[in-house]
């Protein structure tokens, strides 16, 4: 992962090598120092493009690099002071214009970057809310399924109970008790169930109904 410091270093080196590349090309044309005699100056065009792409700070940094290379003498016919004065007279007006252009392009760039950051934060927030909503919907669906299953089980239980009650109404006591313990076994899920009666005469417990 590229750290912020590495990113700044890489962009600075890119800007430096762009200016260096123009300087090396300029060595082939010593009669046109800094390409200041041409209508379109590659140094200054690069500065404007960089300020629009990277922002105001990198735009001014590119301008500094460009000025350093522009003021390096490529014409040996002039002395260094004469060369600096000559270049300065050619670049003064352009330099002022470029400084102003860099400032406004930097403002536009910063505005776009700010809008992009705001949109990214908003999209992350929307994604997080969407994830939470999907999770809540999934939980609600699971609860609804469980409730539906419970309702179905309750319906089955009520239906079975109603059937057993109807059967009890039409049977004698012994059969009624058998139906009753069958119902108890079904609802309690017991393996076995039985009903015992205490006979006072014999003083014994007698099983009158059982299931299982």
Short mmCIF file of N, CA, C and O in Angstrom, two decimals, residues 11-65:
data_model
loop_
_atom_site.label_atom_id
_atom_site.label_comp_id
_atom_site.label_asym_id
_atom_site.label_seq_id
_atom_site.Cartn_x
_atom_site.Cartn_y
_atom_site.Cartn_z
N UNK A 11 5.22 12.01 -6.68
CA UNK A 11 4.72 13.12 -7.48
C UNK A 11 5.76 14.22 -7.63
O UNK A 11 5.88 14.83 -8.70
N UNK A 12 6.53 14.48 -6.56
CA UNK A 12 7.59 15.49 -6.63
C UNK A 12 8.65 15.09 -7.64
O UNK A 12 9.13 15.91 -8.43
N UNK A 13 9.02 13.79 -7.63
CA UNK A 13 10.02 13.31 -8.58
C UNK A 13 9.50 13.40 -10.02
O UNK A 13 10.24 13.73 -10.95
N UNK A 14 8.23 13.11 -10.21
CA UNK A 14 7.64 13.22 -11.54
C UNK A 14 7.74 14.65 -12.06
O UNK A 14 8.12 14.88 -13.22
N UNK A 15 7.41 15.60 -11.20
CA UNK A 15 7.46 17.01 -11.59
C UNK A 15 8.90 17.44 -11.90
O UNK A 15 9.17 18.15 -12.88
N UNK A 16 9.82 16.98 -11.07
CA UNK A 16 11.23 17.33 -11.27
C UNK A 16 11.74 16.79 -12.60
O UNK A 16 12.41 17.50 -13.37
N UNK A 17 11.42 15.55 -12.90
CA UNK A 17 11.93 14.93 -14.14
C UNK A 17 11.27 15.54 -15.38
O UNK A 17 11.88 15.56 -16.46
N UNK A 18 10.05 16.03 -15.25
CA UNK A 18 9.43 16.72 -16.38
C UNK A 18 10.21 17.98 -16.72
O UNK A 18 10.54 18.25 -17.89
N UNK A 19 10.53 18.77 -15.69
CA UNK A 19 11.31 19.99 -15.92
C UNK A 19 12.71 19.65 -16.42
O UNK A 19 13.26 20.34 -17.31
N UNK A 20 13.29 18.59 -15.86
CA UNK A 20 14.63 18.18 -16.30
C UNK A 20 14.60 17.75 -17.76
O UNK A 20 15.54 18.05 -18.52
N UNK A 21 13.54 17.07 -18.17
CA UNK A 21 13.43 16.65 -19.57
C UNK A 21 13.39 17.84 -20.52
O UNK A 21 14.07 17.82 -21.56
N UNK A 22 12.64 18.87 -20.16
CA UNK A 22 12.59 20.07 -21.01
C UNK A 22 13.97 20.75 -21.06
O UNK A 22 14.37 21.27 -22.10
N UNK A 23 14.68 20.74 -19.93
CA UNK A 23 16.00 21.36 -19.90
C UNK A 23 16.97 20.62 -20.82
O UNK A 23 17.74 21.27 -21.56
N UNK A 24 16.94 19.29 -20.78
CA UNK A 24 17.83 18.52 -21.64
C UNK A 24 17.51 18.76 -23.12
O UNK A 24 18.43 18.83 -23.95
N UNK A 25 16.24 18.90 -23.42
CA UNK A 25 15.87 19.22 -24.81
C UNK A 25 16.34 20.63 -25.17
O UNK A 25 16.81 20.88 -26.29
N UNK A 26 16.25 21.53 -24.21
CA UNK A 26 16.65 22.92 -24.44
C UNK A 26 18.14 23.04 -24.75
O UNK A 26 18.59 23.99 -25.43
N UNK A 27 18.93 22.08 -24.24
CA UNK A 27 20.37 22.10 -24.52
C UNK A 27 20.65 21.96 -26.01
O UNK A 27 21.70 22.39 -26.50
N UNK A 28 19.70 21.36 -26.72
CA UNK A 28 19.86 21.20 -28.17
C UNK A 28 19.55 22.49 -28.92
O UNK A 28 19.85 22.59 -30.12
N UNK A 29 18.92 23.44 -28.21
CA UNK A 29 18.56 24.72 -28.83
C UNK A 29 19.08 25.87 -27.98
O UNK A 29 18.31 26.60 -27.34
N UNK A 30 20.39 26.07 -27.94
CA UNK A 30 20.98 27.12 -27.08
C UNK A 30 20.58 28.54 -27.46
O UNK A 30 20.67 29.45 -26.63
N UNK A 31 20.13 28.74 -28.68
CA UNK A 31 19.73 30.09 -29.10
C UNK A 31 18.36 30.48 -28.55
O UNK A 31 17.95 31.64 -28.69
N UNK A 32 17.66 29.52 -27.97
CA UNK A 32 16.33 29.80 -27.41
C UNK A 32 16.30 29.36 -25.93
O UNK A 32 15.69 28.36 -25.58
N UNK A 33 16.97 30.12 -25.07
CA UNK A 33 17.06 29.74 -23.65
C UNK A 33 15.68 29.69 -22.98
O UNK A 33 14.90 30.64 -23.08
N UNK A 34 15.40 28.55 -22.33
CA UNK A 34 14.12 28.39 -21.64
C UNK A 34 12.93 28.34 -22.56
O UNK A 34 11.79 28.44 -22.08
N UNK A 35 13.17 28.19 -23.86
CA UNK A 35 12.10 28.19 -24.86
C UNK A 35 11.24 29.46 -24.74
O UNK A 35 10.03 29.44 -25.02
N UNK A 36 11.88 30.56 -24.34
CA UNK A 36 11.14 31.79 -24.10
C UNK A 36 10.87 32.57 -25.38
O UNK A 36 10.09 33.52 -25.38
N UNK A 37 11.53 32.21 -26.47
CA UNK A 37 11.27 32.89 -27.74
C UNK A 37 10.08 32.29 -28.48
O UNK A 37 9.58 32.91 -29.42
N UNK A 38 9.68 31.11 -28.07
CA UNK A 38 8.54 30.46 -28.73
C UNK A 38 7.23 30.97 -28.15
O UNK A 38 7.17 31.45 -27.02
N UNK A 39 6.19 30.87 -28.94
CA UNK A 39 4.89 31.36 -28.49
C UNK A 39 4.33 30.53 -27.34
O UNK A 39 3.72 31.05 -26.40
N UNK A 40 4.52 29.23 -27.43
CA UNK A 40 4.03 28.32 -26.38
C UNK A 40 5.22 27.74 -25.65
O UNK A 40 6.02 26.98 -26.21
N UNK A 41 5.36 28.09 -24.38
CA UNK A 41 6.51 27.63 -23.59
C UNK A 41 6.18 26.29 -22.92
O UNK A 41 5.24 26.19 -22.13
N UNK A 42 6.95 25.24 -23.24
CA UNK A 42 6.65 23.91 -22.67
C UNK A 42 6.77 23.88 -21.15
O UNK A 42 6.00 23.16 -20.49
N UNK A 43 7.72 24.63 -20.59
CA UNK A 43 7.85 24.68 -19.12
C UNK A 43 6.55 25.17 -18.48
O UNK A 43 6.01 24.53 -17.56
N UNK A 44 6.07 26.30 -18.97
CA UNK A 44 4.90 26.94 -18.36
C UNK A 44 3.62 26.15 -18.65
O UNK A 44 2.72 26.10 -17.80
N UNK A 45 3.54 25.54 -19.82
CA UNK A 45 2.38 24.69 -20.13
C UNK A 45 2.33 23.50 -19.16
O UNK A 45 1.28 23.14 -18.63
N UNK A 46 3.50 22.90 -18.92
CA UNK A 46 3.58 21.78 -17.97
C UNK A 46 3.18 22.22 -16.57
O UNK A 46 2.49 21.49 -15.85
N UNK A 47 3.60 23.42 -16.19
CA UNK A 47 3.24 23.94 -14.86
C UNK A 47 1.72 24.07 -14.73
O UNK A 47 1.13 23.69 -13.71
N UNK A 48 1.08 24.60 -15.76
CA UNK A 48 -0.38 24.78 -15.73
C UNK A 48 -1.09 23.43 -15.65
O UNK A 48 -2.04 23.25 -14.88
N UNK A 49 -0.63 22.48 -16.46
CA UNK A 49 -1.25 21.15 -16.45
C UNK A 49 -1.08 20.49 -15.09
O UNK A 49 -2.03 19.88 -14.54
N UNK A 50 0.09 20.59 -14.51
CA UNK A 50 0.36 19.97 -13.20
C UNK A 50 -0.49 20.60 -12.11
O UNK A 50 -1.02 19.91 -11.23
N UNK A 51 -0.65 21.93 -12.16
CA UNK A 51 -1.47 22.59 -11.15
C UNK A 51 -2.94 22.18 -11.25
O UNK A 51 -3.64 22.07 -10.25
N UNK A 52 -3.39 21.91 -12.48
CA UNK A 52 -4.77 21.47 -12.67
C UNK A 52 -4.95 20.02 -12.23
O UNK A 52 -6.01 19.64 -11.71
N UNK A 53 -3.92 19.20 -12.42
CA UNK A 53 -4.02 17.77 -12.13
C UNK A 53 -3.70 17.45 -10.67
O UNK A 53 -4.40 16.66 -10.03
N UNK A 54 -2.62 18.05 -10.15
CA UNK A 54 -2.16 17.75 -8.79
C UNK A 54 -2.57 18.78 -7.74
O UNK A 54 -2.54 18.49 -6.56
N UNK A 55 -2.88 19.99 -8.18
CA UNK A 55 -3.26 21.02 -7.23
C UNK A 55 -2.29 22.18 -7.18
O UNK A 55 -1.24 22.18 -7.82
N UNK A 56 -2.67 23.19 -6.39
CA UNK A 56 -1.92 24.44 -6.34
C UNK A 56 -0.48 24.26 -5.85
O UNK A 56 0.47 24.82 -6.42
N UNK A 57 -0.29 23.48 -4.79
CA UNK A 57 1.05 23.33 -4.20
C UNK A 57 2.01 22.72 -5.21
O UNK A 57 3.14 23.20 -5.40
N UNK A 58 1.56 21.65 -5.88
CA UNK A 58 2.43 21.02 -6.87
C UNK A 58 2.62 21.92 -8.09
O UNK A 58 3.67 21.85 -8.75
N UNK A 59 1.64 22.75 -8.38
CA UNK A 59 1.80 23.70 -9.47
C UNK A 59 2.91 24.70 -9.19
O UNK A 59 3.78 24.96 -10.04
N UNK A 60 2.92 25.26 -7.96
CA UNK A 60 4.00 26.19 -7.60
C UNK A 60 5.35 25.48 -7.50
O UNK A 60 6.39 26.04 -7.84
N UNK A 61 5.33 24.22 -7.04
CA UNK A 61 6.58 23.46 -6.97
C UNK A 61 7.14 23.22 -8.37
O UNK A 61 8.36 23.36 -8.59
N UNK A 62 6.26 22.91 -9.31
CA UNK A 62 6.69 22.73 -10.69
C UNK A 62 7.24 24.03 -11.27
O UNK A 62 8.23 24.02 -12.02
N UNK A 63 6.62 25.15 -10.90
CA UNK A 63 7.11 26.45 -11.37
C UNK A 63 8.51 26.73 -10.85
O UNK A 63 9.37 27.23 -11.58
N UNK A 64 8.76 26.38 -9.59
CA UNK A 64 10.10 26.58 -9.01
C UNK A 64 11.13 25.74 -9.75
O UNK A 64 12.21 26.24 -10.12
N UNK A 65 10.81 24.45 -9.98
CA UNK A 65 11.73 23.59 -10.72
C UNK A 65 11.99 24.15 -12.12
O UNK A 65 13.13 24.17 -12.60
#
